[in-house]
């Protein structure tokens, strides 16, 4: 494994562009570890409807950056008290939607510090039943990354203010607020710990002594490519917000794999447009499924026939055709 130093950059646009650039441009069998810390930002999951996930007044008043990532999952709040880690590795099917391999060194460090950390649920690290880390993954051909947050000393009141929680998520969790479901790692420590110190402990757990042979250094060409990726993608309104499509029907349900929220445009009995939002994890671009369900009659048999040609687990993980069909057409 090689370590990539992001140079102390705290701009979420740049850090997410750096992560994607390394994923898509570095070939071979090497794996990489990247850490980054962001100024106050909301990081939106790839398939979420940004406008419905953020509190626009708070975002505007506090100049919080809103940036969409390429991985699935839900919206998260970042600030200088949150450490983000990313393992960029060769892809194997056994690794996708399996987080233990990547979170193990993190959990071990936290336990050494006295934090009762455990990987639990879909993709979270919990301490005493409260979330201290959320994780997500993304696959691109033969490469993937598994990245996560570590809430060391984040402003949890800001998390509550900046994010909009839908009633379905509140009901499924059995809690009344984000604030009651998450915790800072600092709450479980006997002595103060900085983000840099936590980062160093994880590096030492993985590398031992980090010498020059374990470093992967970015070239000037890499930095130029990252800047261009920020300009055309991560810094653009179209990527981070996008235009909400016209629709005249909404169907949503929170499955075990996450929320699936359909917006369907039906004209004269035909599906003319579909947008699928949600905090589910995905392997295959959801736009392929949206396209497959367009320009067919809005009736159960026709939709079932279109779905039969597709492996829904590629889009949602553990999702049956019957469950998805019931959401679309029942």
mmCIF file of C-alpha atoms in Angstrom:
data_model
loop_
_atom_site.group_PDB
_atom_site.id
_atom_site.type_symbol
_atom_site.label_atom_id
_atom_site.label_comp_id
_atom_site.label_asym_id
_atom_site.label_seq_id
_atom_site.Cartn_x
_atom_site.Cartn_y
_atom_site.Cartn_z
ATOM 1 C CA UNK A 1 0.000 0.000 0.000
ATOM 2 C CA UNK A 2 1.110 3.549 -0.793
ATOM 3 C CA UNK A 3 0.248 6.720 1.087
ATOM 4 C CA UNK A 4 -0.912 9.915 -0.659
ATOM 5 C CA UNK A 5 -0.447 13.214 1.168
ATOM 6 C CA UNK A 6 -3.084 15.741 0.095
ATOM 7 C CA UNK A 7 -0.916 18.629 1.249
ATOM 8 C CA UNK A 8 -3.297 19.863 3.925
ATOM 9 C CA UNK A 9 -5.949 20.966 1.408
ATOM 10 C CA UNK A 10 -9.339 21.563 3.085
ATOM 11 C CA UNK A 11 -11.386 22.389 -0.033
ATOM 12 C CA UNK A 12 -13.954 19.605 -0.550
ATOM 13 C CA UNK A 13 -14.049 20.265 -4.307
ATOM 14 C CA UNK A 14 -10.333 19.558 -4.589
ATOM 15 C CA UNK A 15 -10.229 16.613 -2.202
ATOM 16 C CA UNK A 16 -13.027 14.745 -3.964
ATOM 17 C CA UNK A 17 -11.451 15.495 -7.334
ATOM 18 C CA UNK A 18 -8.098 14.192 -6.047
ATOM 19 C CA UNK A 19 -9.727 10.974 -4.876
ATOM 20 C CA UNK A 20 -11.467 10.385 -8.216
ATOM 21 C CA UNK A 21 -8.354 11.259 -10.209
ATOM 22 C CA UNK A 22 -6.247 8.680 -8.387
ATOM 23 C CA UNK A 23 -8.993 6.062 -8.742
ATOM 24 C CA UNK A 24 -9.301 6.501 -12.503
ATOM 25 C CA UNK A 25 -5.684 7.087 -13.505
ATOM 26 C CA UNK A 26 -3.505 4.785 -11.392
ATOM 27 C CA UNK A 27 -3.435 1.254 -12.743
ATOM 28 C CA UNK A 28 -1.822 -1.910 -11.496
ATOM 29 C CA UNK A 29 -2.068 -3.829 -8.267
ATOM 30 C CA UNK A 30 -1.070 -1.069 -5.859
ATOM 31 C CA UNK A 31 -3.448 0.148 -3.162
ATOM 32 C CA UNK A 32 -3.461 3.679 -1.781
ATOM 33 C CA UNK A 33 -4.487 5.414 1.415
ATOM 34 C CA UNK A 34 -5.645 9.021 1.334
ATOM 35 C CA UNK A 35 -6.761 11.246 4.198
ATOM 36 C CA UNK A 36 -8.432 14.647 3.954
ATOM 37 C CA UNK A 37 -10.187 17.179 6.153
ATOM 38 C CA UNK A 38 -12.707 19.652 4.720
ATOM 39 C CA UNK A 39 -13.889 23.095 5.673
ATOM 40 C CA UNK A 40 -17.636 23.065 6.556
ATOM 41 C CA UNK A 41 -19.274 21.181 3.679
ATOM 42 C CA UNK A 42 -22.204 18.916 2.925
ATOM 43 C CA UNK A 43 -21.159 15.932 0.841
ATOM 44 C CA UNK A 44 -24.096 14.551 -1.123
ATOM 45 C CA UNK A 45 -24.412 10.918 -2.202
ATOM 46 C CA UNK A 46 -24.275 10.289 -5.949
ATOM 47 C CA UNK A 47 -27.978 9.446 -6.322
ATOM 48 C CA UNK A 48 -29.490 11.970 -3.941
ATOM 49 C CA UNK A 49 -31.644 14.985 -4.735
ATOM 50 C CA UNK A 50 -29.489 17.774 -3.308
ATOM 51 C CA UNK A 51 -32.279 20.298 -2.877
ATOM 52 C CA UNK A 52 -34.208 17.900 -0.647
ATOM 53 C CA UNK A 53 -31.187 16.863 1.428
ATOM 54 C CA UNK A 54 -29.864 20.235 2.584
ATOM 55 C CA UNK A 55 -31.250 23.110 4.594
ATOM 56 C CA UNK A 56 -30.746 25.818 1.982
ATOM 57 C CA UNK A 57 -31.076 28.703 4.448
ATOM 58 C CA UNK A 58 -28.358 27.321 6.724
ATOM 59 C CA UNK A 59 -26.117 26.518 3.759
ATOM 60 C CA UNK A 60 -26.434 30.057 2.436
ATOM 61 C CA UNK A 61 -26.116 31.856 5.764
ATOM 62 C CA UNK A 62 -23.072 29.879 6.900
ATOM 63 C CA UNK A 63 -21.386 29.615 3.469
ATOM 64 C CA UNK A 64 -21.326 25.824 3.655
ATOM 65 C CA UNK A 65 -20.081 24.185 0.490
ATOM 66 C CA UNK A 66 -22.306 21.539 -1.079
ATOM 67 C CA UNK A 67 -20.440 18.952 -3.139
ATOM 68 C CA UNK A 68 -21.684 15.720 -4.705
ATOM 69 C CA UNK A 69 -19.441 12.664 -4.482
ATOM 70 C CA UNK A 70 -19.392 9.737 -6.905
ATOM 71 C CA UNK A 71 -20.157 7.077 -4.278
ATOM 72 C CA UNK A 72 -23.619 6.153 -3.051
ATOM 73 C CA UNK A 73 -25.047 6.523 0.429
ATOM 74 C CA UNK A 74 -26.458 9.503 2.244
ATOM 75 C CA UNK A 75 -25.534 13.127 2.785
ATOM 76 C CA UNK A 76 -22.894 13.852 5.428
ATOM 77 C CA UNK A 77 -21.588 17.004 7.052
ATOM 78 C CA UNK A 78 -17.843 17.684 7.111
ATOM 79 C CA UNK A 79 -15.908 20.243 9.111
ATOM 80 C CA UNK A 80 -12.409 20.578 10.534
ATOM 81 C CA UNK A 81 -13.262 18.144 13.340
ATOM 82 C CA UNK A 82 -14.003 15.335 10.887
ATOM 83 C CA UNK A 83 -11.247 13.120 9.442
ATOM 84 C CA UNK A 84 -11.970 11.398 6.124
ATOM 85 C CA UNK A 85 -10.111 8.309 4.938
ATOM 86 C CA UNK A 86 -10.121 6.619 1.545
ATOM 87 C CA UNK A 87 -8.679 3.238 0.573
ATOM 88 C CA UNK A 88 -8.193 3.044 -3.207
ATOM 89 C CA UNK A 89 -7.607 -0.543 -4.304
ATOM 90 C CA UNK A 90 -8.021 -3.051 -7.120
ATOM 91 C CA UNK A 91 -11.657 -4.112 -7.445
ATOM 92 C CA UNK A 92 -12.850 -7.590 -6.613
ATOM 93 C CA UNK A 93 -16.547 -8.520 -6.222
ATOM 94 C CA UNK A 94 -15.816 -9.816 -2.725
ATOM 95 C CA UNK A 95 -14.758 -6.336 -1.608
ATOM 96 C CA UNK A 96 -17.792 -4.398 -2.786
ATOM 97 C CA UNK A 97 -20.362 -3.629 -0.102
ATOM 98 C CA UNK A 98 -18.013 -5.335 2.375
ATOM 99 C CA UNK A 99 -16.445 -2.807 4.699
ATOM 100 C CA UNK A 100 -14.629 -4.855 7.340
ATOM 101 C CA UNK A 101 -11.350 -5.069 5.385
ATOM 102 C CA UNK A 102 -11.136 -1.289 5.135
ATOM 103 C CA UNK A 103 -12.484 -0.273 8.519
ATOM 104 C CA UNK A 104 -10.546 -2.870 10.523
ATOM 105 C CA UNK A 105 -7.389 -0.761 11.155
ATOM 106 C CA UNK A 106 -9.553 2.231 12.011
ATOM 107 C CA UNK A 107 -11.632 0.235 14.490
ATOM 108 C CA UNK A 108 -8.470 -1.228 16.037
ATOM 109 C CA UNK A 109 -6.986 2.232 16.613
ATOM 110 C CA UNK A 110 -10.215 3.492 18.135
ATOM 111 C CA UNK A 111 -10.418 0.512 20.482
ATOM 112 C CA UNK A 112 -6.820 1.079 21.564
ATOM 113 C CA UNK A 113 -7.929 4.594 22.511
ATOM 114 C CA UNK A 114 -10.729 3.178 24.655
ATOM 115 C CA UNK A 115 -13.547 3.829 22.161
ATOM 116 C CA UNK A 116 -16.069 0.917 22.021
ATOM 117 C CA UNK A 117 -16.026 0.968 18.216
ATOM 118 C CA UNK A 118 -17.612 -1.717 16.070
ATOM 119 C CA UNK A 119 -18.644 -2.051 12.443
ATOM 120 C CA UNK A 120 -22.399 -2.399 12.437
ATOM 121 C CA UNK A 121 -25.359 -2.119 10.093
ATOM 122 C CA UNK A 122 -24.901 -1.379 6.423
ATOM 123 C CA UNK A 123 -21.806 0.726 6.510
ATOM 124 C CA UNK A 124 -21.400 2.461 9.872
ATOM 125 C CA UNK A 125 -18.921 2.334 12.714
ATOM 126 C CA UNK A 126 -20.811 2.691 15.990
ATOM 127 C CA UNK A 127 -19.808 3.403 19.581
ATOM 128 C CA UNK A 128 -22.394 2.503 22.211
ATOM 129 C CA UNK A 129 -24.992 2.320 19.457
ATOM 130 C CA UNK A 130 -24.258 5.799 18.073
ATOM 131 C CA UNK A 131 -22.704 6.500 14.694
ATOM 132 C CA UNK A 132 -19.128 7.818 14.692
ATOM 133 C CA UNK A 133 -18.285 6.893 11.085
ATOM 134 C CA UNK A 134 -20.207 6.409 7.840
ATOM 135 C CA UNK A 135 -18.692 4.602 4.859
ATOM 136 C CA UNK A 136 -19.394 4.248 1.141
ATOM 137 C CA UNK A 137 -17.776 2.667 -1.914
ATOM 138 C CA UNK A 138 -17.435 3.217 -5.643
ATOM 139 C CA UNK A 139 -16.243 0.963 -8.467
ATOM 140 C CA UNK A 140 -14.738 2.037 -11.786
ATOM 141 C CA UNK A 141 -13.817 -0.884 -14.039
ATOM 142 C CA UNK A 142 -10.985 -2.694 -12.219
ATOM 143 C CA UNK A 143 -10.488 -0.153 -9.425
ATOM 144 C CA UNK A 144 -12.553 0.870 -6.402
ATOM 145 C CA UNK A 145 -12.404 2.983 -3.305
ATOM 146 C CA UNK A 146 -13.895 2.578 0.138
ATOM 147 C CA UNK A 147 -14.052 5.849 2.022
ATOM 148 C CA UNK A 148 -15.427 6.970 5.338
ATOM 149 C CA UNK A 149 -15.777 9.732 7.879
ATOM 150 C CA UNK A 150 -14.455 9.853 11.429
ATOM 151 C CA UNK A 151 -16.392 12.254 13.633
ATOM 152 C CA UNK A 152 -13.674 13.224 16.074
ATOM 153 C CA UNK A 153 -14.845 16.641 17.219
ATOM 154 C CA UNK A 154 -17.453 17.757 14.693
ATOM 155 C CA UNK A 155 -20.051 20.426 15.450
ATOM 156 C CA UNK A 156 -23.012 18.055 15.775
ATOM 157 C CA UNK A 157 -25.483 20.910 16.135
ATOM 158 C CA UNK A 158 -24.319 22.117 12.728
ATOM 159 C CA UNK A 159 -24.979 18.639 11.341
ATOM 160 C CA UNK A 160 -28.576 18.871 12.509
ATOM 161 C CA UNK A 161 -29.001 22.402 11.154
ATOM 162 C CA UNK A 162 -27.438 21.749 7.754
ATOM 163 C CA UNK A 163 -29.135 18.476 6.803
ATOM 164 C CA UNK A 164 -32.809 17.849 6.140
ATOM 165 C CA UNK A 165 -33.990 14.470 7.400
ATOM 166 C CA UNK A 166 -36.975 12.919 5.660
ATOM 167 C CA UNK A 167 -39.752 11.450 7.839
ATOM 168 C CA UNK A 168 -39.136 7.959 6.469
ATOM 169 C CA UNK A 169 -35.562 7.959 7.683
ATOM 170 C CA UNK A 170 -36.540 9.226 11.119
ATOM 171 C CA UNK A 171 -39.222 6.552 11.449
ATOM 172 C CA UNK A 172 -36.942 3.753 10.281
ATOM 173 C CA UNK A 173 -34.274 4.680 12.794
ATOM 174 C CA UNK A 174 -36.699 5.070 15.657
ATOM 175 C CA UNK A 175 -35.145 8.395 16.656
ATOM 176 C CA UNK A 176 -36.262 11.981 16.505
ATOM 177 C CA UNK A 177 -33.150 13.685 15.178
ATOM 178 C CA UNK A 178 -29.746 13.279 13.600
ATOM 179 C CA UNK A 179 -28.221 14.650 16.798
ATOM 180 C CA UNK A 180 -29.475 11.720 18.849
ATOM 181 C CA UNK A 181 -28.057 9.093 16.453
ATOM 182 C CA UNK A 182 -24.488 10.340 16.065
ATOM 183 C CA UNK A 183 -21.602 10.959 18.431
ATOM 184 C CA UNK A 184 -18.131 12.408 18.410
ATOM 185 C CA UNK A 185 -15.216 10.099 19.078
ATOM 186 C CA UNK A 186 -13.967 12.713 21.552
ATOM 187 C CA UNK A 187 -16.902 11.856 23.835
ATOM 188 C CA UNK A 188 -15.330 8.441 24.489
ATOM 189 C CA UNK A 189 -11.715 9.566 25.022
ATOM 190 C CA UNK A 190 -9.971 10.065 28.345
ATOM 191 C CA UNK A 191 -7.602 12.678 26.905
ATOM 192 C CA UNK A 192 -7.868 15.250 24.090
ATOM 193 C CA UNK A 193 -6.867 14.095 20.604
ATOM 194 C CA UNK A 194 -6.431 16.183 17.461
ATOM 195 C CA UNK A 195 -7.399 15.188 13.934
ATOM 196 C CA UNK A 196 -3.711 15.105 12.972
ATOM 197 C CA UNK A 197 -2.916 12.806 15.902
ATOM 198 C CA UNK A 198 -5.725 10.407 14.956
ATOM 199 C CA UNK A 199 -4.511 10.403 11.357
ATOM 200 C CA UNK A 200 -0.970 9.583 12.524
ATOM 201 C CA UNK A 201 -2.177 6.690 14.690
ATOM 202 C CA UNK A 202 -3.996 5.099 11.751
ATOM 203 C CA UNK A 203 -0.996 5.580 9.468
ATOM 204 C CA UNK A 204 1.253 3.902 12.040
ATOM 205 C CA UNK A 205 -1.199 1.014 12.396
ATOM 206 C CA UNK A 206 -1.099 0.368 8.635
ATOM 207 C CA UNK A 207 2.450 1.291 7.641
ATOM 208 C CA UNK A 208 4.471 1.151 10.816
ATOM 209 C CA UNK A 209 7.104 3.752 10.039
ATOM 210 C CA UNK A 210 6.065 5.763 6.980
ATOM 211 C CA UNK A 211 9.203 6.151 4.858
ATOM 212 C CA UNK A 212 9.713 7.547 1.371
ATOM 213 C CA UNK A 213 9.243 4.157 -0.298
ATOM 214 C CA UNK A 214 5.647 4.074 0.916
ATOM 215 C CA UNK A 215 4.765 7.473 -0.543
ATOM 216 C CA UNK A 216 2.977 8.056 -3.835
ATOM 217 C CA UNK A 217 3.739 11.577 -4.995
ATOM 218 C CA UNK A 218 1.502 13.433 -7.412
ATOM 219 C CA UNK A 219 3.104 15.012 -10.456
ATOM 220 C CA UNK A 220 2.451 18.521 -11.833
ATOM 221 C CA UNK A 221 0.353 16.815 -14.532
ATOM 222 C CA UNK A 222 -1.721 15.159 -11.805
ATOM 223 C CA UNK A 223 -2.362 18.493 -10.119
ATOM 224 C CA UNK A 224 -3.365 20.067 -13.442
ATOM 225 C CA UNK A 225 -5.813 17.236 -14.113
ATOM 226 C CA UNK A 226 -7.305 17.604 -10.635
ATOM 227 C CA UNK A 227 -7.828 21.343 -11.151
ATOM 228 C CA UNK A 228 -9.599 20.659 -14.445
ATOM 229 C CA UNK A 229 -11.809 18.051 -12.778
ATOM 230 C CA UNK A 230 -12.801 20.647 -10.178
ATOM 231 C CA UNK A 231 -13.638 23.161 -12.910
ATOM 232 C CA UNK A 232 -15.801 20.881 -15.029
ATOM 233 C CA UNK A 233 -17.345 18.753 -12.300
ATOM 234 C CA UNK A 234 -16.922 19.232 -8.558
ATOM 235 C CA UNK A 235 -17.081 23.008 -8.682
ATOM 236 C CA UNK A 236 -20.079 23.137 -11.015
ATOM 237 C CA UNK A 237 -23.727 23.700 -10.129
ATOM 238 C CA UNK A 238 -24.845 21.089 -12.649
ATOM 239 C CA UNK A 239 -22.936 18.327 -10.875
ATOM 240 C CA UNK A 240 -23.645 19.370 -7.302
ATOM 241 C CA UNK A 241 -27.303 20.319 -7.721
ATOM 242 C CA UNK A 242 -28.440 19.498 -11.241
ATOM 243 C CA UNK A 243 -31.784 20.408 -12.691
ATOM 244 C CA UNK A 244 -34.726 18.609 -11.131
ATOM 245 C CA UNK A 245 -36.647 16.838 -13.900
ATOM 246 C CA UNK A 246 -40.334 17.423 -14.474
ATOM 247 C CA UNK A 247 -42.410 14.700 -12.858
ATOM 248 C CA UNK A 248 -46.004 14.091 -11.943
ATOM 249 C CA UNK A 249 -45.638 11.075 -9.690
ATOM 250 C CA UNK A 250 -43.485 10.272 -6.675
ATOM 251 C CA UNK A 251 -43.079 6.881 -5.023
ATOM 252 C CA UNK A 252 -40.603 6.257 -2.224
ATOM 253 C CA UNK A 253 -39.861 3.553 0.289
ATOM 254 C CA UNK A 254 -37.092 2.840 2.772
ATOM 255 C CA UNK A 255 -35.834 -0.681 2.099
ATOM 256 C CA UNK A 256 -33.141 -2.431 4.173
ATOM 257 C CA UNK A 257 -30.624 -1.278 1.528
ATOM 258 C CA UNK A 258 -31.680 2.369 1.921
ATOM 259 C CA UNK A 259 -34.250 4.787 0.601
ATOM 260 C CA UNK A 260 -35.376 4.532 -3.025
ATOM 261 C CA UNK A 261 -37.269 7.617 -4.210
ATOM 262 C CA UNK A 262 -38.789 7.517 -7.712
ATOM 263 C CA UNK A 263 -39.886 10.559 -9.697
ATOM 264 C CA UNK A 264 -41.848 9.459 -12.737
ATOM 265 C CA UNK A 265 -43.120 11.530 -15.653
ATOM 266 C CA UNK A 266 -46.109 9.788 -17.226
ATOM 267 C CA UNK A 267 -47.720 11.158 -20.388
ATOM 268 C CA UNK A 268 -50.794 9.500 -21.922
ATOM 269 C CA UNK A 269 -50.025 6.224 -20.170
ATOM 270 C CA UNK A 270 -46.348 6.110 -21.156
ATOM 271 C CA UNK A 271 -43.297 6.656 -18.948
ATOM 272 C CA UNK A 272 -41.461 9.573 -20.547
ATOM 273 C CA UNK A 273 -39.024 10.334 -17.783
ATOM 274 C CA UNK A 274 -37.749 8.797 -14.569
ATOM 275 C CA UNK A 275 -35.300 9.894 -11.894
ATOM 276 C CA UNK A 276 -34.228 7.594 -9.088
ATOM 277 C CA UNK A 277 -32.928 9.190 -5.913
ATOM 278 C CA UNK A 278 -31.812 7.601 -2.678
ATOM 279 C CA UNK A 279 -29.040 6.798 -0.232
ATOM 280 C CA UNK A 280 -28.551 3.218 -1.449
ATOM 281 C CA UNK A 281 -25.132 1.872 -2.429
ATOM 282 C CA UNK A 282 -24.705 1.106 -6.102
ATOM 283 C CA UNK A 283 -22.341 -0.751 -8.407
ATOM 284 C CA UNK A 284 -23.820 0.255 -11.776
ATOM 285 C CA UNK A 285 -24.838 3.734 -12.916
ATOM 286 C CA UNK A 286 -28.477 4.253 -11.947
ATOM 287 C CA UNK A 287 -28.984 6.226 -15.191
ATOM 288 C CA UNK A 288 -28.965 2.893 -17.049
ATOM 289 C CA UNK A 289 -31.979 1.732 -15.064
ATOM 290 C CA UNK A 290 -33.736 5.068 -15.522
ATOM 291 C CA UNK A 291 -33.226 4.816 -19.293
ATOM 292 C CA UNK A 292 -34.453 1.201 -19.402
ATOM 293 C CA UNK A 293 -37.761 2.241 -17.831
ATOM 294 C CA UNK A 294 -38.433 5.166 -20.161
ATOM 295 C CA UNK A 295 -40.634 5.066 -23.255
ATOM 296 C CA UNK A 296 -42.612 2.049 -22.081
ATOM 297 C CA UNK A 297 -46.245 1.863 -21.070
ATOM 298 C CA UNK A 298 -46.930 2.583 -17.437
ATOM 299 C CA UNK A 299 -48.445 -0.795 -16.649
ATOM 300 C CA UNK A 300 -47.177 -3.643 -14.534
ATOM 301 C CA UNK A 301 -46.528 -6.276 -17.214
ATOM 302 C CA UNK A 302 -44.551 -3.939 -19.448
ATOM 303 C CA UNK A 303 -42.461 -2.666 -16.564
ATOM 304 C CA UNK A 304 -41.871 -6.235 -15.356
ATOM 305 C CA UNK A 305 -40.679 -7.225 -18.827
ATOM 306 C CA UNK A 306 -38.191 -4.333 -18.899
ATOM 307 C CA UNK A 307 -36.936 -5.172 -15.412
ATOM 308 C CA UNK A 308 -36.500 -8.856 -16.258
ATOM 309 C CA UNK A 309 -33.591 -7.939 -18.542
ATOM 310 C CA UNK A 310 -31.686 -6.311 -15.667
ATOM 311 C CA UNK A 311 -29.876 -7.483 -12.564
ATOM 312 C CA UNK A 312 -31.213 -5.090 -9.930
ATOM 313 C CA UNK A 313 -28.530 -6.104 -7.437
ATOM 314 C CA UNK A 314 -26.081 -4.217 -9.656
ATOM 315 C CA UNK A 315 -27.993 -1.006 -8.952
ATOM 316 C CA UNK A 316 -29.198 -1.456 -5.388
ATOM 317 C CA UNK A 317 -27.485 -4.410 -3.784
ATOM 318 C CA UNK A 318 -30.018 -6.808 -2.240
ATOM 319 C CA UNK A 319 -33.164 -5.748 -4.106
ATOM 320 C CA UNK A 320 -35.673 -8.169 -5.649
ATOM 321 C CA UNK A 321 -37.570 -7.526 -8.864
ATOM 322 C CA UNK A 322 -40.867 -7.960 -7.039
ATOM 323 C CA UNK A 323 -40.022 -5.334 -4.421
ATOM 324 C CA UNK A 324 -38.922 -2.779 -6.994
ATOM 325 C CA UNK A 325 -41.861 -3.540 -9.279
ATOM 326 C CA UNK A 326 -44.260 -3.006 -6.382
ATOM 327 C CA UNK A 327 -42.681 0.399 -5.737
ATOM 328 C CA UNK A 328 -42.944 1.470 -9.384
ATOM 329 C CA UNK A 329 -46.331 0.115 -10.360
ATOM 330 C CA UNK A 330 -48.481 -0.953 -7.401
#
